[in-house]
Amino acid sequence: MTLRKLRAARRNSAVGADDALQSAGSRDERKQRTRRALLDAALELMQGERSFSSVSLREVTRSAGVVPAAFYRHFTGMEELGLALVDDSFKTLRRSMREARAAALPATHLIRRSVETFLGYAQTHRRHFQFIAKERFGGSSVIRFAVRKEVHLFTSELSTDLARFPLAGKISTEDLQMIAGLVVQTVLMATEVFLDMPQNDPEDAAQLYQQTEKQLRLIFIGAQGWRSKGAGRG
Amino acid sequence: MTLRKLRAARRNSAVGADDALQSAGSRDERKQRTRRALLDAALELMQGERSFSSVSLREVTRSAGVVPAAFYRHFTGMEELGLALVDDSFKTLRRSMREARAAALPATHLIRRSVETFLGYAQTHRRHFQFIAKERFGGSSVIRFAVRKEVHLFTSELSTDLARFPLAGKISTEDLQMIAGLVVQTVLMATEVFLDMPQNDPEDAAQLYQQTEKQLRLIFIGAQGWRSKGAGRG
DNA sequence: CTTTATAGTGAACATACGTTCACAGTAAAT
DNA sequence: ATTTACTGTGAACGTATGTTCACTATAAAG
């Protein structure tokens, strides 16, 4: 009894100042807020060392400031949360991509600018990008395939983008997809290495920027020399 | 007392037939045998769904047919076992690479043959290759960096290999490394996708073979058109 | 043959886990 | 104002985990 009251009192006083933050908004807004908290917690726990499959449900709730049972009000289990993270992550990836495209439009040093903007976004949305990189090959197959599906979609987008370039005349749609795959692969790889570097070593970062830029340039040189069977023969 | 005797008897009788297998060899050979069993068990448990960091020590010992405490006679913890797996995996990778190189020597359809032999080896050593693919980006940083170091080494090997090609004249050593990186990246990626495919779908497999071959061809076309700053100007 | 070194045992430990349940508090609907 | 719908609580459960310890059995060394 005394114990119960005491705990309740502690809770109230602890919340106290945050009250405006904690209990603001409609019921639905608050639900979304703890949902966010769960997603954020999961991402945060993965930082650096751990993979998604090694993060426990209880850890997530603990880190989100919620009791374990509350988890089930939002997800049926960790896998569903994982899929939600895939969604979120690719939303930011696509947003980054769009902005990188816009920034690169002047087309002088197009490749360099694209790499710079993209890796810049990767840095600001570090956790999302790292999540994608980690779960692309590791962990459960359902999450892995969800990631792969999104990467494929993303590749297709880039492929239609590439089709607008003048040199694309000799290249079949299928081969454009193949080339886009190479580009995406290269950039994603670079992104993961980049995010995994000791954060205050601009030396290595610059080297990676340069190498990635070169690799993309080489790919485009290759594309220029490419001639698909049966395409552009006329 | 009776219980103890009974258990001992059961153990003896259960072993019975396998006696030659279980207890053959010197003390040291037997130790190596259970060490192998532990490594194998860990790889086996990772098959398909799980990442290394989600495999528990107890699972490994259980699956290896040994009591948990016995684990510590071989490794200080799971991380050490993980590093041993990195070692093993890259030994088979390098062996595969060497043989792929030998098989490709006739140099007609060099790329196609390399891809075929390499992916062939990947299939026979599925678990090692999958381990590498998974732990390259996921899991603990110490294992991740061990994998990355080996990949780097592997890339350097390929790079000196490429230097022997005639078209390498215009390319600086540094750029050769960059190109080798692109090649390795492409092949490893393809390998993981390949091993992750529903095993009895030769349709998709063929498509992947083709796409990978094309990507490598494009890279080599790019390399042909490449001219490093300050190299081959004379 | 006797002694020594050591791979594997089995029990115990404290701790963490996922999931369940009845319940409390409170927006939203009536 | 009363009822309903639902997010979050706290306790409990059975099970799994990593690590320790004294032990047994037996090759290898003396």
Short mmCIF file of C-alpha atoms (C1' of nucleotides) in Angstrom, two decimals:
data_model
loop_
_atom_site.label_atom_id
_atom_site.label_comp_id
_atom_site.label_asym_id
_atom_site.label_seq_id
_atom_site.Cartn_x
_atom_site.Cartn_y
_atom_site.Cartn_z
CA MET A 1 0.00 0.00 0.00
CA THR A 2 2.54 2.52 1.13
CA LEU A 3 4.78 1.06 -1.54
CA ARG A 4 2.22 1.49 -4.22
CA LYS A 5 1.49 5.06 -3.29
CA LEU A 6 5.17 5.83 -3.09
CA ARG A 7 5.84 4.50 -6.55
CA ALA A 8 2.92 6.42 -7.97
CA ALA A 9 4.18 9.58 -6.33
CA ARG A 10 7.68 9.01 -7.67
CA ARG A 11 6.31 8.53 -11.12
CA ASN A 12 4.29 11.70 -10.96
CA SER A 13 7.14 13.79 -9.68
CA ALA A 14 9.59 12.28 -12.14
CA VAL A 15 7.32 13.08 -15.03
CA GLY A 16 6.43 16.46 -13.61
CA ALA A 17 8.34 18.81 -15.85
CA ASP A 18 7.96 16.68 -18.95
CA ASP A 19 4.26 16.55 -18.42
CA ALA A 20 3.63 18.89 -21.30
CA LEU A 21 5.80 16.72 -23.52
CA GLN A 22 4.53 13.37 -22.36
CA SER A 23 0.82 13.87 -22.31
CA ALA A 24 0.35 16.46 -25.00
CA GLY A 25 -1.78 15.72 -28.01
CA SER A 26 -4.67 13.43 -28.75
CA ARG A 27 -4.78 9.77 -27.88
CA ASP A 28 -3.63 8.87 -31.34
CA GLU A 29 -0.75 11.30 -31.33
CA ARG A 30 0.48 9.85 -28.07
CA LYS A 31 0.27 6.35 -29.43
CA GLN A 32 2.32 7.35 -32.43
CA ARG A 33 4.79 8.96 -30.06
CA THR A 34 5.52 5.76 -28.15
CA ARG A 35 5.58 3.86 -31.42
CA ARG A 36 8.30 6.23 -32.55
CA ALA A 37 10.06 5.76 -29.24
CA LEU A 38 10.12 2.01 -29.78
CA LEU A 39 11.46 2.33 -33.31
CA ASP A 40 14.05 4.85 -32.23
CA ALA A 41 15.11 2.70 -29.32
CA ALA A 42 15.63 -0.29 -31.58
CA LEU A 43 17.76 1.74 -33.98
CA GLU A 44 19.72 3.23 -31.14
CA LEU A 45 20.47 -0.17 -29.63
CA MET A 46 21.86 -1.35 -32.95
CA GLN A 47 24.38 1.47 -33.10
CA GLY A 48 27.84 0.24 -33.91
CA GLU A 49 28.00 -3.18 -32.38
CA ARG A 50 24.79 -5.07 -32.69
CA SER A 51 22.57 -6.54 -35.32
CA PHE A 52 18.82 -6.32 -35.24
CA SER A 53 18.31 -9.98 -34.43
CA SER A 54 20.41 -9.63 -31.31
CA VAL A 55 18.30 -6.83 -29.88
CA SER A 56 15.66 -8.09 -27.47
CA LEU A 57 12.11 -6.94 -27.09
CA ARG A 58 12.69 -6.08 -23.48
CA GLU A 59 15.71 -3.98 -24.25
CA VAL A 60 13.68 -1.99 -26.72
CA THR A 61 10.87 -1.30 -24.29
CA ARG A 62 13.28 -0.51 -21.49
CA SER A 63 15.13 1.95 -23.67
CA ALA A 64 11.86 3.46 -24.85
CA GLY A 65 10.72 3.98 -21.26
CA VAL A 66 7.80 1.62 -21.43
CA VAL A 67 6.85 -1.69 -19.85
CA PRO A 68 7.45 -4.84 -21.97
CA ALA A 69 3.77 -5.67 -22.28
CA ALA A 70 3.12 -2.29 -23.89
CA PHE A 71 5.14 -3.40 -26.87
CA TYR A 72 2.29 -5.58 -28.08
CA ARG A 73 0.00 -2.58 -28.41
CA HIS A 74 2.13 -1.52 -31.36
CA PHE A 75 3.71 -4.61 -32.91
CA THR A 76 3.01 -8.32 -32.85
CA GLY A 77 6.67 -8.99 -32.28
CA MET A 78 10.18 -7.86 -33.14
CA GLU A 79 9.86 -8.93 -36.74
CA GLU A 80 7.01 -6.53 -37.38
CA LEU A 81 9.01 -3.74 -35.80
CA GLY A 82 11.88 -4.68 -38.07
CA LEU A 83 9.70 -4.37 -41.15
CA ALA A 84 8.53 -0.98 -39.95
CA LEU A 85 12.18 0.04 -39.70
CA VAL A 86 12.75 -1.09 -43.26
CA ASP A 87 9.90 1.15 -44.35
CA ASP A 88 11.15 4.15 -42.42
CA SER A 89 14.71 3.70 -43.56
CA PHE A 90 13.82 3.55 -47.21
CA LYS A 91 11.61 6.59 -46.90
CA THR A 92 14.63 8.61 -45.80
CA LEU A 93 16.82 6.93 -48.38
CA ARG A 94 14.47 7.86 -51.16
CA ARG A 95 14.14 11.39 -49.85
CA SER A 96 17.93 11.67 -49.78
CA MET A 97 18.13 10.32 -53.27
CA ARG A 98 15.64 12.85 -54.58
CA GLU A 99 17.50 15.71 -53.02
CA ALA A 100 20.84 14.39 -54.22
CA ARG A 101 19.40 14.30 -57.69
CA ALA A 102 18.22 17.88 -57.44
CA ALA A 103 21.56 19.04 -56.09
CA ALA A 104 23.37 17.30 -58.93
CA LEU A 105 21.27 18.86 -61.65
CA PRO A 106 23.71 21.58 -62.71
CA ALA A 107 25.64 18.59 -64.06
CA THR A 108 29.11 20.04 -63.66
CA HIS A 109 31.03 17.45 -61.70
CA LEU A 110 27.76 15.55 -61.57
CA ILE A 111 29.23 12.43 -60.07
CA ARG A 112 31.26 14.15 -57.43
CA ARG A 113 28.32 16.22 -56.30
CA SER A 114 26.06 13.20 -56.18
CA VAL A 115 28.49 11.27 -54.03
CA GLU A 116 28.98 14.22 -51.72
CA THR A 117 25.32 14.93 -51.18
CA PHE A 118 24.44 11.30 -50.81
CA LEU A 119 27.11 10.56 -48.24
CA GLY A 120 26.16 13.78 -46.53
CA TYR A 121 22.62 12.52 -46.08
CA ALA A 122 23.90 9.18 -44.97
CA GLN A 123 25.72 10.96 -42.18
CA THR A 124 22.68 12.87 -40.98
CA HIS A 125 20.46 9.82 -41.14
CA ARG A 126 23.20 7.51 -40.01
CA ARG A 127 21.01 5.09 -38.12
CA HIS A 128 18.60 4.46 -40.94
CA PHE A 129 21.35 3.92 -43.46
CA GLN A 130 23.25 1.67 -41.12
CA PHE A 131 20.15 -0.37 -40.50
CA ILE A 132 19.72 -0.97 -44.22
CA ALA A 133 23.34 -1.92 -44.68
CA LYS A 134 23.26 -4.38 -41.80
CA GLU A 135 20.01 -6.09 -42.60
CA ARG A 136 20.60 -6.38 -46.31
CA PHE A 137 22.47 -9.62 -45.80
CA GLY A 138 22.22 -10.44 -42.11
CA GLY A 139 19.32 -11.46 -39.94
CA SER A 140 15.96 -12.93 -40.77
CA SER A 141 15.03 -13.69 -44.35
CA VAL A 142 11.74 -11.84 -44.23
CA ILE A 143 13.48 -8.61 -43.31
CA ARG A 144 16.32 -9.35 -45.70
CA PHE A 145 13.94 -9.77 -48.58
CA ALA A 146 12.00 -6.67 -47.64
CA VAL A 147 15.25 -4.71 -47.83
CA ARG A 148 16.19 -6.34 -51.09
CA LYS A 149 12.82 -5.53 -52.62
CA GLU A 150 13.27 -1.89 -51.73
CA VAL A 151 16.79 -1.83 -53.12
CA HIS A 152 15.44 -3.29 -56.32
CA LEU A 153 12.77 -0.61 -56.52
CA PHE A 154 15.39 1.98 -55.86
CA THR A 155 17.56 0.56 -58.62
CA SER A 156 14.69 0.71 -61.08
CA GLU A 157 14.17 4.36 -60.23
CA LEU A 158 17.77 5.12 -60.95
CA SER A 159 17.60 3.08 -64.12
CA THR A 160 14.80 5.23 -65.59
CA ASP A 161 16.83 8.20 -64.51
CA LEU A 162 19.80 6.98 -66.46
CA ALA A 163 17.64 6.43 -69.52
CA ARG A 164 17.43 10.19 -69.93
CA PHE A 165 21.15 10.51 -70.50
CA PRO A 166 22.26 10.89 -74.12
CA LEU A 167 24.68 7.96 -74.02
CA ALA A 168 21.80 5.64 -73.11
CA GLY A 169 20.77 5.21 -76.73
CA LYS A 170 22.77 2.08 -77.35
CA ILE A 171 21.69 0.40 -74.15
CA SER A 172 18.68 -1.86 -73.66
CA THR A 173 16.35 -1.37 -70.71
CA GLU A 174 17.55 -4.59 -69.20
CA ASP A 175 21.16 -3.52 -69.40
CA LEU A 176 20.31 -0.15 -67.94
CA GLN A 177 18.94 -1.99 -64.96
CA MET A 178 22.16 -3.95 -64.74
CA ILE A 179 24.19 -0.76 -64.77
CA ALA A 180 21.97 0.90 -62.22
CA GLY A 181 22.48 -2.17 -60.03
CA LEU A 182 26.20 -1.68 -60.22
CA VAL A 183 25.88 1.97 -59.27
CA VAL A 184 23.54 1.34 -56.35
CA GLN A 185 25.72 -1.47 -55.10
CA THR A 186 28.77 0.74 -55.20
CA VAL A 187 27.13 3.63 -53.41
CA LEU A 188 25.54 1.48 -50.72
CA MET A 189 28.83 -0.26 -50.10
CA ALA A 190 30.63 3.03 -49.81
CA THR A 191 27.95 4.31 -47.48
CA GLU A 192 28.34 1.47 -45.05
CA VAL A 193 32.13 1.72 -45.02
CA PHE A 194 31.79 5.47 -44.58
CA LEU A 195 29.44 5.19 -41.61
CA ASP A 196 31.68 2.58 -40.06
CA MET A 197 34.77 4.74 -40.08
CA PRO A 198 36.20 6.39 -36.96
CA GLN A 199 34.13 9.52 -37.10
CA ASN A 200 36.88 12.08 -36.81
CA ASP A 201 39.15 10.93 -39.57
CA PRO A 202 38.49 13.22 -42.53
CA GLU A 203 41.59 11.79 -44.17
CA ASP A 204 40.06 8.37 -44.69
CA ALA A 205 36.71 9.90 -45.52
CA ALA A 206 38.23 11.96 -48.32
CA GLN A 207 39.96 8.88 -49.64
CA LEU A 208 36.68 7.00 -49.71
CA TYR A 209 34.92 9.88 -51.45
CA GLN A 210 37.60 9.87 -54.10
CA GLN A 211 37.58 6.13 -54.59
CA THR A 212 33.80 6.00 -54.88
CA GLU A 213 33.79 8.83 -57.36
CA LYS A 214 36.39 7.06 -59.43
CA GLN A 215 34.46 3.81 -59.36
CA LEU A 216 31.32 5.53 -60.57
CA ARG A 217 33.26 7.33 -63.27
CA LEU A 218 34.71 4.04 -64.40
CA ILE A 219 31.24 2.53 -64.53
CA PHE A 220 30.04 5.39 -66.70
CA ILE A 221 33.02 5.00 -69.00
CA GLY A 222 32.10 1.37 -69.27
CA ALA A 223 28.49 2.31 -70.00
CA GLN A 224 29.65 4.63 -72.73
CA GLY A 225 31.50 1.78 -74.40
CA TRP A 226 28.64 -0.63 -73.86
CA ARG A 227 26.45 -1.80 -76.69
CA SER A 228 23.52 -4.06 -75.93
CA LYS A 229 22.78 -6.89 -78.27
CA GLY A 230 19.89 -5.86 -80.48
CA ALA A 231 19.64 -2.31 -79.18
CA GLY A 232 20.61 0.83 -81.07
CA ARG A 233 21.86 -1.05 -84.10
CA GLY A 234 20.12 1.38 -86.40
CA MET B 1 24.60 -44.21 -7.23
CA THR B 2 22.43 -46.47 -9.31
CA LEU B 3 21.56 -43.44 -11.34
CA ARG B 4 25.14 -42.58 -11.91
CA LYS B 5 26.03 -46.10 -13.00
CA LEU B 6 23.02 -46.22 -15.23
CA ARG B 7 23.95 -43.01 -16.95
CA ALA B 8 27.49 -44.21 -17.45
CA ALA B 9 26.23 -47.46 -18.92
CA ARG B 10 23.88 -45.63 -21.25
CA ARG B 11 26.68 -43.43 -22.42
CA ASN B 12 28.91 -46.37 -23.12
CA SER B 13 26.27 -48.29 -24.98
CA ALA B 14 25.13 -45.24 -26.92
CA VAL B 15 28.64 -44.57 -28.06
CA GLY B 16 29.23 -48.24 -28.77
CA ALA B 17 29.30 -48.35 -32.55
CA ASP B 18 30.74 -44.88 -32.95
CA ASP B 19 33.49 -45.73 -30.55
CA ALA B 20 36.03 -45.90 -33.33
CA LEU B 21 34.90 -42.51 -34.57
CA GLN B 22 34.53 -40.78 -31.24
CA SER B 23 37.58 -41.85 -29.38
CA ALA B 24 40.01 -42.49 -32.19
CA GLY B 25 43.26 -40.60 -32.38
CA SER B 26 45.49 -38.92 -29.91
CA ARG B 27 44.35 -36.54 -27.24
CA ASP B 28 45.18 -33.61 -29.47
CA GLU B 29 43.32 -34.99 -32.45
CA ARG B 30 40.23 -35.45 -30.36
CA LYS B 31 40.46 -31.93 -29.06
CA GLN B 32 40.67 -30.61 -32.60
CA ARG B 33 37.68 -32.74 -33.47
CA THR B 34 35.39 -31.13 -30.91
CA ARG B 35 36.78 -27.73 -31.83
CA ARG B 36 35.67 -28.43 -35.37
CA ALA B 37 32.33 -29.61 -34.06
CA LEU B 38 31.84 -26.31 -32.28
CA LEU B 39 32.77 -24.27 -35.36
CA ASP B 40 30.56 -26.41 -37.57
CA ALA B 41 27.67 -26.15 -35.16
CA ALA B 42 27.92 -22.36 -35.14
CA LEU B 43 27.92 -22.20 -38.94
CA GLU B 44 25.05 -24.63 -39.13
CA LEU B 45 22.95 -22.63 -36.69
CA MET B 46 23.41 -19.52 -38.81
CA GLN B 47 22.02 -21.20 -41.90
CA GLY B 48 19.40 -19.08 -43.60
CA GLU B 49 17.76 -17.19 -40.81
CA ARG B 50 20.16 -16.14 -38.14
CA SER B 51 23.12 -13.87 -37.70
CA PHE B 52 26.18 -14.84 -35.72
CA SER B 53 25.44 -12.48 -32.87
CA SER B 54 22.07 -14.11 -32.32
CA VAL B 55 23.54 -17.57 -31.86
CA SER B 56 24.09 -18.44 -28.23
CA LEU B 57 27.00 -20.27 -26.69
CA ARG B 58 24.69 -22.89 -25.26
CA GLU B 59 23.08 -23.56 -28.61
CA VAL B 60 26.47 -24.15 -30.13
CA THR B 61 27.55 -26.62 -27.48
CA ARG B 62 24.18 -28.36 -27.55
CA SER B 63 24.37 -28.74 -31.30
CA ALA B 64 27.97 -29.92 -31.06
CA GLY B 65 27.03 -32.60 -28.54
CA VAL B 66 29.01 -31.17 -25.68
CA VAL B 67 28.26 -29.62 -22.33
CA PRO B 68 28.33 -25.77 -22.16
CA ALA B 69 31.33 -25.64 -19.86
CA ALA B 70 33.41 -27.56 -22.39
CA PHE B 71 33.20 -24.59 -24.71
CA TYR B 72 35.75 -22.73 -22.63
CA ARG B 73 38.37 -25.38 -23.24
CA HIS B 74 38.47 -24.12 -26.82
CA PHE B 75 37.45 -20.47 -26.91
CA THR B 76 37.28 -17.68 -24.38
CA GLY B 77 33.85 -16.74 -25.67
CA MET B 78 31.73 -16.47 -28.78
CA GLU B 79 33.77 -13.64 -30.20
CA GLU B 80 36.90 -15.76 -30.37
CA LEU B 81 34.94 -18.50 -32.10
CA GLY B 82 33.69 -15.89 -34.54
CA LEU B 83 37.21 -14.81 -35.40
CA ALA B 84 38.16 -18.44 -35.94
CA LEU B 85 35.26 -18.69 -38.37
CA VAL B 86 36.53 -15.64 -40.23
CA ASP B 87 39.88 -17.37 -40.59
CA ASP B 88 38.39 -20.63 -41.81
CA SER B 89 36.04 -18.93 -44.21
CA PHE B 90 38.75 -16.91 -45.88
CA LYS B 91 40.95 -19.93 -46.19
CA THR B 92 38.29 -21.59 -48.32
CA LEU B 93 37.60 -18.35 -50.16
CA ARG B 94 41.23 -17.97 -51.09
CA ARG B 95 41.47 -21.59 -52.12
CA SER B 96 38.40 -21.14 -54.33
CA MET B 97 39.90 -18.04 -55.81
CA ARG B 98 43.13 -19.78 -56.66
CA GLU B 99 41.31 -22.62 -58.37
CA ALA B 100 39.01 -20.23 -60.19
CA ARG B 101 42.06 -18.45 -61.46
CA ALA B 102 43.59 -21.69 -62.69
CA ALA B 103 40.37 -22.76 -64.37
CA ALA B 104 40.11 -19.42 -66.13
CA LEU B 105 43.61 -19.50 -67.53
CA PRO B 106 42.74 -20.62 -71.06
CA ALA B 107 41.34 -17.09 -71.25
CA THR B 108 38.58 -17.78 -73.74
CA HIS B 109 35.42 -16.46 -72.12
CA LEU B 110 37.63 -15.65 -69.18
CA ILE B 111 35.01 -13.71 -67.30
CA ARG B 112 32.24 -16.19 -67.77
CA ARG B 113 34.41 -19.07 -66.64
CA SER B 114 35.60 -17.17 -63.60
CA VAL B 115 32.08 -16.36 -62.54
CA GLU B 116 30.98 -19.93 -63.06
CA THR B 117 33.81 -21.51 -61.12
CA PHE B 118 33.59 -18.98 -58.34
CA LEU B 119 29.86 -19.33 -57.81
CA GLY B 120 30.34 -23.08 -58.08
CA TYR B 121 32.71 -23.01 -55.14
CA ALA B 122 30.41 -20.72 -53.28
CA GLN B 123 27.74 -23.37 -53.56
CA THR B 124 29.91 -26.18 -52.24
CA HIS B 125 31.23 -24.06 -49.38
CA ARG B 126 27.91 -22.35 -48.89
CA ARG B 127 28.19 -21.92 -45.15
CA HIS B 128 31.58 -20.24 -45.20
CA PHE B 129 30.62 -17.86 -47.96
CA GLN B 130 27.37 -17.02 -46.29
CA PHE B 131 29.15 -16.33 -43.05
CA ILE B 132 31.42 -13.84 -44.76
CA ALA B 133 28.55 -12.11 -46.49
CA LYS B 134 26.55 -11.80 -43.29
CA GLU B 135 29.30 -10.61 -41.01
CA ARG B 136 30.81 -8.15 -43.44
CA PHE B 137 28.37 -5.49 -42.31
CA GLY B 138 26.41 -6.98 -39.47
CA GLY B 139 27.39 -7.97 -35.97
CA SER B 140 30.27 -6.96 -33.76
CA SER B 141 32.84 -4.50 -35.01
CA VAL B 142 35.81 -6.70 -34.19
CA ILE B 143 34.51 -9.46 -36.42
CA ARG B 144 33.38 -6.94 -39.01
CA PHE B 145 36.83 -5.44 -39.23
CA ALA B 146 38.47 -8.85 -39.35
CA VAL B 147 36.32 -9.66 -42.36
CA ARG B 148 37.04 -6.33 -43.95
CA LYS B 149 40.77 -6.75 -43.50
CA GLU B 150 40.62 -10.09 -45.27
CA VAL B 151 38.54 -8.66 -48.09
CA HIS B 152 41.11 -5.93 -48.48
CA LEU B 153 43.89 -8.48 -48.67
CA PHE B 154 41.91 -10.43 -51.17
CA THR B 155 41.39 -7.29 -53.25
CA SER B 156 45.10 -6.58 -53.27
CA GLU B 157 45.77 -10.07 -54.52
CA LEU B 158 43.37 -9.57 -57.39
CA SER B 159 44.87 -6.18 -58.08
CA THR B 160 48.37 -7.61 -58.65
CA ASP B 161 46.70 -10.21 -60.78
CA LEU B 162 45.12 -7.54 -62.93
CA ALA B 163 48.45 -5.78 -63.31
CA ARG B 164 49.57 -8.60 -65.56
CA PHE B 165 46.92 -7.80 -68.15
CA PRO B 166 48.09 -5.85 -71.19
CA LEU B 167 45.51 -3.08 -70.77
CA ALA B 168 46.90 -2.31 -67.33
CA GLY B 169 49.64 -0.10 -68.74
CA LYS B 170 47.75 3.14 -68.44
CA ILE B 171 46.53 2.44 -64.92
CA SER B 172 48.28 3.39 -61.70
CA THR B 173 48.65 0.88 -58.90
CA GLU B 174 46.21 2.83 -56.80
CA ASP B 175 43.59 2.78 -59.52
CA LEU B 176 44.14 -0.90 -60.08
CA GLN B 177 43.25 -1.39 -56.46
CA MET B 178 40.14 0.68 -56.97
CA ILE B 179 39.10 -1.45 -59.92
CA ALA B 180 39.84 -4.66 -58.07
CA GLY B 181 37.64 -3.36 -55.28
CA LEU B 182 34.80 -2.92 -57.71
CA VAL B 183 35.25 -6.44 -59.03
CA VAL B 184 35.43 -8.05 -55.61
CA GLN B 185 32.43 -6.10 -54.44
CA THR B 186 30.43 -7.21 -57.43
CA VAL B 187 31.33 -10.86 -57.08
CA LEU B 188 30.73 -10.99 -53.33
CA MET B 189 27.38 -9.32 -53.77
CA ALA B 190 26.39 -11.76 -56.46
CA THR B 191 27.56 -14.62 -54.28
CA GLU B 192 25.34 -13.64 -51.41
CA VAL B 193 22.31 -13.14 -53.61
CA PHE B 194 23.07 -16.44 -55.27
CA LEU B 195 23.29 -18.37 -52.00
CA ASP B 196 20.11 -16.73 -50.81
CA MET B 197 18.04 -17.86 -53.75
CA PRO B 198 15.50 -20.69 -53.56
CA GLN B 199 17.89 -23.50 -54.28
CA ASN B 200 15.99 -25.19 -57.07
CA ASP B 201 15.43 -22.26 -59.34
CA PRO B 202 18.03 -22.55 -62.11
CA GLU B 203 16.10 -19.87 -64.01
CA ASP B 204 16.98 -17.13 -61.55
CA ALA B 205 20.46 -18.53 -61.08
CA ALA B 206 21.14 -18.29 -64.80
CA GLN B 207 19.88 -14.73 -64.80
CA LEU B 208 22.22 -13.84 -61.98
CA TYR B 209 25.17 -15.48 -63.72
CA GLN B 210 24.44 -13.44 -66.80
CA GLN B 211 23.99 -10.18 -64.98
CA THR B 212 27.19 -10.64 -63.00
CA GLU B 213 29.12 -11.51 -66.11
CA LYS B 214 27.79 -8.40 -67.80
CA GLN B 215 28.70 -6.22 -64.86
CA LEU B 216 32.24 -7.50 -64.85
CA ARG B 217 32.50 -7.04 -68.60
CA LEU B 218 31.31 -3.47 -68.21
CA ILE B 219 33.88 -2.88 -65.52
CA PHE B 220 36.61 -4.16 -67.81
CA ILE B 221 35.39 -1.97 -70.63
CA GLY B 222 35.59 0.92 -68.22
CA ALA B 223 39.09 -0.12 -67.24
CA GLN B 224 40.09 -0.20 -70.85
CA GLY B 225 39.00 3.39 -71.29
CA TRP B 226 40.55 4.46 -68.01
CA ARG B 227 43.64 6.56 -67.86
CA SER B 228 45.15 7.36 -64.50
CA LYS B 229 46.51 10.81 -63.89
CA GLY B 230 50.27 10.68 -64.25
CA ALA B 231 50.39 7.07 -65.37
CA GLY B 232 51.17 5.86 -68.87
CA ARG B 233 51.56 9.37 -70.25
CA GLY B 234 54.81 8.43 -71.97
"C1'" DC C 1 53.53 -48.61 -12.89
"C1'" DT C 2 52.73 -44.06 -10.99
"C1'" DT C 3 52.02 -39.38 -11.59
"C1'" DT C 4 50.47 -35.41 -14.00
"C1'" DA C 5 47.90 -32.63 -17.21
"C1'" DT C 6 43.68 -31.77 -19.28
"C1'" DA C 7 39.16 -32.47 -22.26
"C1'" DG C 8 34.71 -33.08 -20.98
"C1'" DT C 9 30.96 -33.46 -17.09
"C1'" DG C 10 26.97 -32.07 -14.37
"C1'" DA C 11 25.04 -29.14 -11.14
"C1'" DA C 12 24.33 -24.68 -9.59
"C1'" DC C 13 24.01 -19.48 -9.78
"C1'" DA C 14 22.06 -15.15 -10.95
"C1'" DT C 15 20.17 -12.90 -14.66
"C1'" DA C 16 17.54 -12.09 -18.82
"C1'" DC C 17 14.19 -13.37 -21.86
"C1'" DG C 18 9.09 -13.53 -24.37
"C1'" DT C 19 4.47 -13.73 -23.33
"C1'" DT C 20 0.14 -13.68 -20.43
"C1'" DC C 21 -3.08 -11.49 -17.55
"C1'" DA C 22 -6.12 -8.64 -14.81
"C1'" DC C 23 -6.14 -4.06 -14.01
"C1'" DA C 24 -5.77 1.32 -14.05
"C1'" DG C 25 -6.33 5.61 -16.13
"C1'" DT C 26 -8.27 8.48 -19.45
"C1'" DA C 27 -9.45 10.22 -24.19
"C1'" DA C 28 -13.33 9.65 -27.12
"C1'" DA C 29 -18.00 8.39 -28.10
"C1'" DT C 30 -22.65 8.17 -26.47
"C1'" DA D 1 -22.59 12.60 -17.42
"C1'" DT D 2 -22.12 7.97 -18.35
"C1'" DT D 3 -20.29 4.51 -21.01
"C1'" DT D 4 -16.99 2.59 -24.11
"C1'" DA D 5 -12.46 1.81 -26.22
"C1'" DC D 6 -7.84 1.38 -25.62
"C1'" DT D 7 -2.82 2.59 -24.21
"C1'" DG D 8 0.14 1.59 -20.65
"C1'" DT D 9 0.99 -1.00 -15.97
"C1'" DG D 10 2.93 -4.43 -12.80
"C1'" DA D 11 3.32 -8.98 -11.54
"C1'" DA D 12 3.89 -13.54 -12.70
"C1'" DC D 13 5.14 -17.77 -15.54
"C1'" DG D 14 8.36 -20.93 -17.55
"C1'" DT D 15 12.37 -21.13 -20.11
"C1'" DA D 16 17.11 -19.90 -21.77
"C1'" DT D 17 21.22 -17.67 -21.08
"C1'" DG D 18 26.68 -17.09 -19.64
"C1'" DT D 19 29.81 -18.45 -16.29
"C1'" DT D 20 31.74 -20.95 -12.11
"C1'" DC D 21 33.13 -24.98 -9.82
"C1'" DA D 22 34.55 -29.37 -8.12
"C1'" DC D 23 34.50 -33.66 -10.43
"C1'" DT D 24 35.82 -37.78 -13.54
"C1'" DA D 25 38.25 -40.24 -16.92
"C1'" DT D 26 42.20 -41.06 -19.40
"C1'" DA D 27 46.07 -40.00 -22.59
"C1'" DA D 28 50.81 -38.61 -22.02
"C1'" DA D 29 54.93 -38.07 -19.32
"C1'" DG D 30 57.85 -39.56 -15.61
#
